[in-house]
Amino acid sequence: MASPLKRRAGASGLALALILAACGSSSGDTVAASTPTTSSQATTSTSQPVASTAPATTTTVALPDACPDGLPTSQGVVIGVEDWVRIRMLPTTASDEIGRFDAGSAVTIFPDTLGYDGSDYWWVTTQVPATGGCGSVAANFLTDASGRLDQQIPGLSFRAPTSSGTWTYADRTSPRDAIEGSLDGAFFTSYSVTVTEGLLIDQLLADQLGEFEEFEYDYPADWNSEVLVPGADRAVRLIPIASPSGDLVVERLLIEIGSNTVEAATTVYVEDFERAPIDDLAAFLDSVAFENATFLAAVG
């Protein structure tokens, strides 16, 4: 990647640093102390746990349905609960409880089934061990390699930069809602994925070039380059760029898929470099991939 950008005299003079190469209650599905935020609250927090190698511990009280045929699976872990999380027959709190996963259990997940129930939770289908069947678990309480399940989009995979620290997320009620994670205790370190209708890469590059000229950046000729992102139609990676104020370092990956533009980005405040998971943030952008048909079906 090219050398960092610098702004000419008259700007703030800060040089761009390269980024180097995230007993249940009667009304909820977990213990009362661990009830997740719903759409009426602004944010939720969670730490990314270390995946357990132990098999899932379950309590089964009814016969589950058959598992989805032919869908991919991932390995997840139960998080954010003190004791256990309920397994439901259907993806709603009104559905019958058919079992429970203990906190820290390893769980087989069908991530492409992720969906919002319109009022309380995101849900995902999970396998119920020793039964050959499946049920639904609130995705707020499950995590896999792409992070917490309610902070994902079916058909989009990435390595979440959350292996250390606690991250706060904006609420989401639709697959098109942005995934926005911020590192707790940092001034401003974040990662995000946004989906926008339209093929916008050329316009976004033109906007960035306009910012370079407006704020008199010295920028190299190769400040952006076409890259390969599995499942995407087109992708462009930008070199690390300083904000006009000079105190933020931003990396951007722009992707066109179907009739949509997806932007994956990381932002680090200059005083956060010692605490921010720099390697994980870089790996997040490098790991983005799509299952084309599944993603397009999810975002509509």
mmCIF file of C-alpha atoms in Angstrom:
data_model
loop_
_atom_site.group_PDB
_atom_site.id
_atom_site.type_symbol
_atom_site.label_atom_id
_atom_site.label_comp_id
_atom_site.label_asym_id
_atom_site.label_seq_id
_atom_site.Cartn_x
_atom_site.Cartn_y
_atom_site.Cartn_z
ATOM 1 C CA MET A 1 0.000 0.000 0.000
ATOM 2 C CA ALA A 2 1.245 3.534 -0.775
ATOM 3 C CA SER A 3 2.833 5.838 1.761
ATOM 4 C CA PRO A 4 0.463 7.777 4.000
ATOM 5 C CA LEU A 5 -1.112 10.953 2.702
ATOM 6 C CA LYS A 6 0.093 14.307 3.953
ATOM 7 C CA ARG A 7 -1.663 17.655 3.639
ATOM 8 C CA ARG A 8 0.186 20.672 2.315
ATOM 9 C CA ALA A 9 1.093 23.784 4.298
ATOM 10 C CA GLY A 10 -2.007 25.586 5.530
ATOM 11 C CA ALA A 11 -3.694 22.388 6.700
ATOM 12 C CA SER A 12 -3.380 21.059 10.244
ATOM 13 C CA GLY A 13 0.014 19.489 9.459
ATOM 14 C CA LEU A 14 -0.879 16.113 10.978
ATOM 15 C CA ALA A 15 0.468 13.224 8.878
ATOM 16 C CA LEU A 16 -1.671 10.229 8.104
ATOM 17 C CA ALA A 17 -0.436 7.100 9.897
ATOM 18 C CA LEU A 18 -0.849 3.777 8.106
ATOM 19 C CA ILE A 19 -3.129 1.306 9.808
ATOM 20 C CA LEU A 20 -0.922 -1.706 10.561
ATOM 21 C CA ALA A 21 -0.825 -5.066 8.645
ATOM 22 C CA ALA A 22 -14.407 -6.434 17.547
ATOM 23 C CA CYS A 23 -33.164 -19.099 34.640
ATOM 24 C CA GLY A 24 -34.984 -16.984 32.133
ATOM 25 C CA SER A 25 -37.387 -14.223 32.947
ATOM 26 C CA SER A 26 -41.071 -14.503 32.190
ATOM 27 C CA SER A 27 -40.882 -11.958 29.366
ATOM 28 C CA GLY A 28 -37.436 -12.498 27.842
ATOM 29 C CA ASP A 29 -35.306 -15.390 26.600
ATOM 30 C CA THR A 30 -32.486 -15.124 29.192
ATOM 31 C CA VAL A 31 -31.910 -14.324 32.835
ATOM 32 C CA ALA A 32 -33.406 -10.966 33.742
ATOM 33 C CA ALA A 33 -30.001 -9.363 34.361
ATOM 34 C CA SER A 34 -28.984 -10.167 30.796
ATOM 35 C CA THR A 35 -32.048 -9.028 28.850
ATOM 36 C CA PRO A 36 -30.875 -7.416 25.557
ATOM 37 C CA THR A 37 -31.758 -3.954 24.363
ATOM 38 C CA THR A 38 -34.697 -3.699 22.001
ATOM 39 C CA SER A 39 -35.497 -1.183 19.308
ATOM 40 C CA SER A 40 -36.596 1.330 21.949
ATOM 41 C CA GLN A 41 -33.028 1.647 23.258
ATOM 42 C CA ALA A 42 -30.108 3.356 21.603
ATOM 43 C CA THR A 43 -27.242 0.887 21.971
ATOM 44 C CA THR A 44 -26.188 -2.485 23.319
ATOM 45 C CA SER A 45 -22.806 -3.732 24.506
ATOM 46 C CA THR A 46 -21.023 -7.074 24.474
ATOM 47 C CA SER A 47 -17.562 -8.545 24.747
ATOM 48 C CA GLN A 48 -16.411 -11.015 22.094
ATOM 49 C CA PRO A 49 -15.806 -14.295 23.965
ATOM 50 C CA VAL A 50 -13.307 -17.006 23.237
ATOM 51 C CA ALA A 51 -15.114 -19.829 21.470
ATOM 52 C CA SER A 52 -15.636 -22.846 23.677
ATOM 53 C CA THR A 53 -14.515 -26.242 22.438
ATOM 54 C CA ALA A 54 -16.959 -27.963 24.770
ATOM 55 C CA PRO A 55 -20.185 -29.335 23.274
ATOM 56 C CA ALA A 56 -23.374 -27.377 23.789
ATOM 57 C CA THR A 57 -25.165 -28.058 27.063
ATOM 58 C CA THR A 58 -28.909 -28.165 26.489
ATOM 59 C CA THR A 59 -32.109 -28.879 28.318
ATOM 60 C CA THR A 60 -34.793 -30.148 25.930
ATOM 61 C CA VAL A 61 -38.465 -30.015 26.914
ATOM 62 C CA ALA A 62 -40.188 -30.657 23.535
ATOM 63 C CA LEU A 63 -39.386 -32.217 20.157
ATOM 64 C CA PRO A 64 -37.749 -29.670 17.788
ATOM 65 C CA ASP A 65 -38.495 -29.196 14.094
ATOM 66 C CA ALA A 66 -36.279 -30.549 11.317
ATOM 67 C CA CYS A 67 -33.184 -28.469 10.459
ATOM 68 C CA PRO A 68 -33.003 -26.482 7.184
ATOM 69 C CA ASP A 69 -31.888 -28.625 4.272
ATOM 70 C CA GLY A 70 -28.799 -27.551 2.342
ATOM 71 C CA LEU A 71 -28.046 -24.301 4.187
ATOM 72 C CA PRO A 72 -24.475 -23.575 5.381
ATOM 73 C CA THR A 73 -23.674 -23.672 9.083
ATOM 74 C CA SER A 74 -21.235 -21.893 11.361
ATOM 75 C CA GLN A 75 -20.012 -22.582 14.866
ATOM 76 C CA GLY A 76 -21.151 -20.116 17.501
ATOM 77 C CA VAL A 77 -21.027 -19.517 21.231
ATOM 78 C CA VAL A 78 -23.757 -18.422 23.670
ATOM 79 C CA ILE A 79 -22.870 -14.984 25.120
ATOM 80 C CA GLY A 80 -24.429 -12.225 27.215
ATOM 81 C CA VAL A 81 -26.344 -14.494 29.611
ATOM 82 C CA GLU A 82 -25.683 -15.517 33.202
ATOM 83 C CA ASP A 83 -27.179 -19.016 33.043
ATOM 84 C CA TRP A 84 -28.929 -19.985 29.815
ATOM 85 C CA VAL A 85 -30.876 -18.845 26.765
ATOM 86 C CA ARG A 86 -34.159 -20.363 25.570
ATOM 87 C CA ILE A 87 -34.556 -22.314 22.348
ATOM 88 C CA ARG A 88 -37.950 -21.611 20.768
ATOM 89 C CA MET A 89 -39.927 -23.688 18.286
ATOM 90 C CA LEU A 90 -40.462 -20.561 16.127
ATOM 91 C CA PRO A 91 -38.631 -17.194 15.982
ATOM 92 C CA THR A 92 -40.811 -15.350 18.486
ATOM 93 C CA THR A 93 -41.050 -15.103 22.261
ATOM 94 C CA ALA A 94 -44.670 -16.275 21.947
ATOM 95 C CA SER A 95 -43.546 -19.642 20.609
ATOM 96 C CA ASP A 96 -43.105 -22.768 22.745
ATOM 97 C CA GLU A 97 -39.799 -23.265 24.543
ATOM 98 C CA ILE A 98 -38.203 -26.503 23.310
ATOM 99 C CA GLY A 99 -34.882 -26.361 25.142
ATOM 100 C CA ARG A 100 -32.100 -24.229 26.582
ATOM 101 C CA PHE A 101 -28.440 -23.556 25.830
ATOM 102 C CA ASP A 102 -26.182 -22.879 28.805
ATOM 103 C CA ALA A 103 -23.951 -19.784 28.810
ATOM 104 C CA GLY A 104 -20.716 -20.480 26.913
ATOM 105 C CA SER A 105 -22.142 -23.455 25.004
ATOM 106 C CA ALA A 106 -20.830 -24.222 21.533
ATOM 107 C CA VAL A 107 -23.764 -24.075 19.091
ATOM 108 C CA THR A 108 -24.255 -24.998 15.435
ATOM 109 C CA ILE A 109 -25.916 -22.021 13.705
ATOM 110 C CA PHE A 110 -27.624 -21.569 10.322
ATOM 111 C CA PRO A 111 -26.662 -17.905 9.733
ATOM 112 C CA ASP A 112 -28.669 -17.498 6.514
ATOM 113 C CA THR A 113 -31.888 -17.857 8.553
ATOM 114 C CA LEU A 114 -31.216 -14.626 10.482
ATOM 115 C CA GLY A 115 -34.267 -12.382 10.670
ATOM 116 C CA TYR A 116 -35.929 -9.725 12.826
ATOM 117 C CA ASP A 117 -39.289 -10.434 14.455
ATOM 118 C CA GLY A 118 -40.546 -6.854 14.082
ATOM 119 C CA SER A 119 -40.638 -5.985 17.777
ATOM 120 C CA ASP A 120 -38.016 -7.508 20.069
ATOM 121 C CA TYR A 121 -35.282 -9.766 18.719
ATOM 122 C CA TRP A 122 -33.277 -10.971 15.785
ATOM 123 C CA TRP A 123 -33.541 -14.780 15.569
ATOM 124 C CA VAL A 124 -31.456 -17.518 13.989
ATOM 125 C CA THR A 125 -31.988 -21.244 13.569
ATOM 126 C CA THR A 126 -29.734 -23.475 15.679
ATOM 127 C CA GLN A 127 -29.245 -27.205 15.949
ATOM 128 C CA VAL A 128 -30.442 -28.861 19.144
ATOM 129 C CA PRO A 129 -27.823 -31.532 20.005
ATOM 130 C CA ALA A 130 -28.851 -35.168 20.414
ATOM 131 C CA THR A 131 -32.266 -34.548 18.810
ATOM 132 C CA GLY A 132 -31.504 -34.218 15.091
ATOM 133 C CA GLY A 133 -33.710 -31.136 15.008
ATOM 134 C CA CYS A 134 -33.521 -27.357 15.170
ATOM 135 C CA GLY A 135 -35.093 -24.407 16.932
ATOM 136 C CA SER A 136 -34.743 -20.624 17.075
ATOM 137 C CA VAL A 137 -32.537 -18.628 19.454
ATOM 138 C CA ALA A 138 -32.402 -14.851 19.945
ATOM 139 C CA ALA A 139 -29.373 -13.826 17.849
ATOM 140 C CA ASN A 140 -28.385 -11.129 20.370
ATOM 141 C CA PHE A 141 -27.022 -13.966 22.511
ATOM 142 C CA LEU A 142 -24.972 -15.795 19.882
ATOM 143 C CA THR A 143 -21.652 -14.976 18.254
ATOM 144 C CA ASP A 144 -19.471 -16.570 15.568
ATOM 145 C CA ALA A 145 -16.423 -15.512 13.533
ATOM 146 C CA SER A 146 -18.355 -12.561 12.066
ATOM 147 C CA GLY A 147 -19.304 -11.293 15.518
ATOM 148 C CA ARG A 148 -22.628 -11.117 17.280
ATOM 149 C CA LEU A 149 -25.369 -12.614 15.130
ATOM 150 C CA ASP A 150 -27.762 -9.648 15.354
ATOM 151 C CA GLN A 151 -24.944 -7.520 13.887
ATOM 152 C CA GLN A 152 -24.753 -9.449 10.628
ATOM 153 C CA ILE A 153 -26.427 -9.662 7.224
ATOM 154 C CA PRO A 154 -27.210 -13.059 5.647
ATOM 155 C CA GLY A 155 -24.843 -13.767 2.762
ATOM 156 C CA LEU A 156 -22.146 -11.370 4.062
ATOM 157 C CA SER A 157 -19.212 -12.764 6.007
ATOM 158 C CA PHE A 158 -16.248 -11.053 7.630
ATOM 159 C CA ARG A 159 -13.915 -11.452 10.564
ATOM 160 C CA ALA A 160 -15.229 -9.097 13.243
ATOM 161 C CA PRO A 161 -12.467 -6.998 14.902
ATOM 162 C CA THR A 162 -13.839 -7.798 18.347
ATOM 163 C CA SER A 163 -11.507 -10.439 19.783
ATOM 164 C CA SER A 164 -10.611 -8.061 22.611
ATOM 165 C CA GLY A 165 -12.418 -5.269 24.404
ATOM 166 C CA THR A 166 -16.100 -4.473 24.709
ATOM 167 C CA TRP A 167 -18.012 -3.064 21.748
ATOM 168 C CA THR A 168 -21.207 -1.019 21.672
ATOM 169 C CA TYR A 169 -23.584 -1.358 18.724
ATOM 170 C CA ALA A 170 -26.365 0.724 17.251
ATOM 171 C CA ASP A 171 -29.719 -1.082 17.137
ATOM 172 C CA ARG A 172 -30.766 -2.695 13.856
ATOM 173 C CA THR A 173 -34.258 -3.734 12.743
ATOM 174 C CA SER A 174 -33.603 -4.443 9.039
ATOM 175 C CA PRO A 175 -30.863 -6.190 7.023
ATOM 176 C CA ARG A 176 -30.233 -2.852 5.306
ATOM 177 C CA ASP A 177 -29.529 -1.089 8.610
ATOM 178 C CA ALA A 178 -25.868 -0.251 9.098
ATOM 179 C CA ILE A 179 -23.670 -2.451 11.269
ATOM 180 C CA GLU A 180 -21.860 0.013 13.535
ATOM 181 C CA GLY A 181 -19.550 -1.125 16.329
ATOM 182 C CA SER A 182 -17.605 1.256 18.600
ATOM 183 C CA LEU A 183 -14.824 0.217 20.992
ATOM 184 C CA ASP A 184 -15.690 1.067 24.600
ATOM 185 C CA GLY A 185 -13.038 3.086 26.425
ATOM 186 C CA ALA A 186 -11.559 4.501 23.210
ATOM 187 C CA PHE A 187 -12.050 8.087 22.096
ATOM 188 C CA PHE A 188 -13.368 6.938 18.713
ATOM 189 C CA THR A 189 -12.467 3.566 17.233
ATOM 190 C CA SER A 190 -15.106 1.869 15.132
ATOM 191 C CA TYR A 191 -15.917 -0.499 12.296
ATOM 192 C CA SER A 192 -18.968 -0.382 10.068
ATOM 193 C CA VAL A 193 -20.787 -1.941 7.138
ATOM 194 C CA THR A 194 -23.379 0.097 5.252
ATOM 195 C CA VAL A 195 -25.619 -0.942 2.362
ATOM 196 C CA THR A 196 -26.895 1.718 -0.056
ATOM 197 C CA GLU A 197 -29.103 1.284 -3.099
ATOM 198 C CA GLY A 198 -27.396 2.141 -6.386
ATOM 199 C CA LEU A 199 -23.970 1.644 -7.983
ATOM 200 C CA LEU A 200 -22.015 4.433 -6.321
ATOM 201 C CA ILE A 201 -18.296 3.598 -6.380
ATOM 202 C CA ASP A 202 -17.395 6.105 -9.078
ATOM 203 C CA GLN A 203 -19.317 8.869 -7.281
ATOM 204 C CA LEU A 204 -17.716 8.033 -3.916
ATOM 205 C CA LEU A 205 -14.253 8.142 -5.482
ATOM 206 C CA ALA A 206 -15.047 11.492 -7.092
ATOM 207 C CA ASP A 207 -16.220 12.816 -3.709
ATOM 208 C CA GLN A 208 -12.983 11.662 -2.066
ATOM 209 C CA LEU A 209 -10.893 13.292 -4.791
ATOM 210 C CA GLY A 210 -12.830 16.509 -4.274
ATOM 211 C CA GLU A 211 -11.971 16.403 -0.558
ATOM 212 C CA PHE A 212 -8.285 15.925 -1.398
ATOM 213 C CA GLU A 213 -8.350 19.025 -3.579
ATOM 214 C CA GLU A 214 -10.445 21.130 -1.189
ATOM 215 C CA PHE A 215 -8.132 20.481 1.755
ATOM 216 C CA GLU A 216 -4.920 20.432 -0.308
ATOM 217 C CA TYR A 217 -3.796 16.889 0.379
ATOM 218 C CA ASP A 218 -0.651 15.512 -1.203
ATOM 219 C CA TYR A 219 -1.951 12.176 -2.488
ATOM 220 C CA PRO A 220 -0.313 9.482 -4.633
ATOM 221 C CA ALA A 221 -1.630 8.410 -8.013
ATOM 222 C CA ASP A 222 -2.478 4.957 -6.647
ATOM 223 C CA TRP A 223 -4.651 6.166 -3.734
ATOM 224 C CA ASN A 224 -7.308 3.629 -4.801
ATOM 225 C CA SER A 225 -7.127 0.283 -6.550
ATOM 226 C CA GLU A 226 -9.488 -2.391 -7.830
ATOM 227 C CA VAL A 227 -9.441 -5.503 -5.613
ATOM 228 C CA LEU A 228 -11.116 -8.896 -5.594
ATOM 229 C CA VAL A 229 -13.865 -9.490 -3.031
ATOM 230 C CA PRO A 230 -15.431 -12.965 -3.264
ATOM 231 C CA GLY A 231 -19.029 -12.809 -4.515
ATOM 232 C CA ALA A 232 -18.932 -9.096 -5.389
ATOM 233 C CA ASP A 233 -19.294 -7.552 -8.861
ATOM 234 C CA ARG A 234 -16.705 -4.822 -8.260
ATOM 235 C CA ALA A 235 -14.587 -3.658 -5.326
ATOM 236 C CA VAL A 236 -12.186 -0.757 -4.730
ATOM 237 C CA ARG A 237 -9.855 -0.363 -1.738
ATOM 238 C CA LEU A 238 -8.652 3.091 -0.665
ATOM 239 C CA ILE A 239 -5.337 3.706 1.086
ATOM 240 C CA PRO A 240 -5.589 4.938 4.700
ATOM 241 C CA ILE A 241 -6.824 8.525 4.637
ATOM 242 C CA ALA A 242 -6.675 11.238 7.282
ATOM 243 C CA SER A 243 -9.874 13.120 8.018
ATOM 244 C CA PRO A 244 -9.875 16.847 7.140
ATOM 245 C CA SER A 245 -9.355 17.600 10.846
ATOM 246 C CA GLY A 246 -6.280 15.373 10.830
ATOM 247 C CA ASP A 247 -7.190 13.399 13.952
ATOM 248 C CA LEU A 248 -8.907 10.336 12.429
ATOM 249 C CA VAL A 249 -7.472 7.622 10.191
ATOM 250 C CA VAL A 250 -10.062 5.985 7.952
ATOM 251 C CA GLU A 251 -9.799 2.886 5.759
ATOM 252 C CA ARG A 252 -12.541 2.153 3.228
ATOM 253 C CA LEU A 253 -13.516 -0.795 1.056
ATOM 254 C CA LEU A 254 -16.177 0.029 -1.547
ATOM 255 C CA ILE A 255 -18.154 -2.844 -3.078
ATOM 256 C CA GLU A 256 -20.829 -3.098 -5.757
ATOM 257 C CA ILE A 257 -23.061 -6.178 -5.713
ATOM 258 C CA GLY A 258 -26.280 -6.418 -7.698
ATOM 259 C CA SER A 259 -27.798 -2.918 -7.591
ATOM 260 C CA ASN A 260 -26.245 -2.085 -4.205
ATOM 261 C CA THR A 261 -23.109 -0.426 -2.918
ATOM 262 C CA VAL A 262 -21.628 -1.784 0.301
ATOM 263 C CA GLU A 263 -18.997 0.168 2.225
ATOM 264 C CA ALA A 264 -16.907 -1.539 4.885
ATOM 265 C CA ALA A 265 -14.837 0.945 6.880
ATOM 266 C CA THR A 266 -12.691 1.336 9.981
ATOM 267 C CA THR A 267 -11.966 4.562 11.848
ATOM 268 C CA VAL A 268 -9.283 5.108 14.503
ATOM 269 C CA TYR A 269 -8.650 8.299 16.462
ATOM 270 C CA VAL A 270 -4.924 9.087 16.520
ATOM 271 C CA GLU A 271 -4.751 8.841 20.315
ATOM 272 C CA ASP A 272 -6.409 5.394 20.229
ATOM 273 C CA PHE A 273 -3.598 3.628 18.364
ATOM 274 C CA GLU A 274 -2.159 2.034 21.500
ATOM 275 C CA ARG A 275 -5.500 0.502 22.550
ATOM 276 C CA ALA A 276 -7.247 -0.104 19.231
ATOM 277 C CA PRO A 277 -7.045 -3.667 17.768
ATOM 278 C CA ILE A 278 -5.197 -2.457 14.662
ATOM 279 C CA ASP A 279 -4.435 -5.915 13.253
ATOM 280 C CA ASP A 280 -8.033 -7.043 13.750
ATOM 281 C CA LEU A 281 -9.373 -3.928 12.019
ATOM 282 C CA ALA A 282 -7.140 -4.609 9.007
ATOM 283 C CA ALA A 283 -8.170 -8.281 8.960
ATOM 284 C CA PHE A 284 -11.842 -7.247 9.016
ATOM 285 C CA LEU A 285 -11.503 -5.394 5.704
ATOM 286 C CA ASP A 286 -9.400 -8.158 4.153
ATOM 287 C CA SER A 287 -11.940 -10.841 5.095
ATOM 288 C CA VAL A 288 -15.138 -9.397 3.583
ATOM 289 C CA ALA A 289 -16.880 -11.887 1.285
ATOM 290 C CA PHE A 290 -20.374 -12.476 -0.107
ATOM 291 C CA GLU A 291 -22.607 -15.361 -1.040
ATOM 292 C CA ASN A 292 -24.187 -13.346 -3.831
ATOM 293 C CA ALA A 293 -27.702 -14.791 -4.069
ATOM 294 C CA THR A 294 -28.197 -15.032 -0.297
ATOM 295 C CA PHE A 295 -27.080 -11.449 0.291
ATOM 296 C CA LEU A 296 -29.256 -10.008 -2.480
ATOM 297 C CA ALA A 297 -32.271 -11.942 -1.213
ATOM 298 C CA ALA A 298 -31.684 -10.609 2.303
ATOM 299 C CA VAL A 299 -31.368 -6.917 1.400
ATOM 300 C CA GLY A 300 -34.202 -6.998 -1.130
#
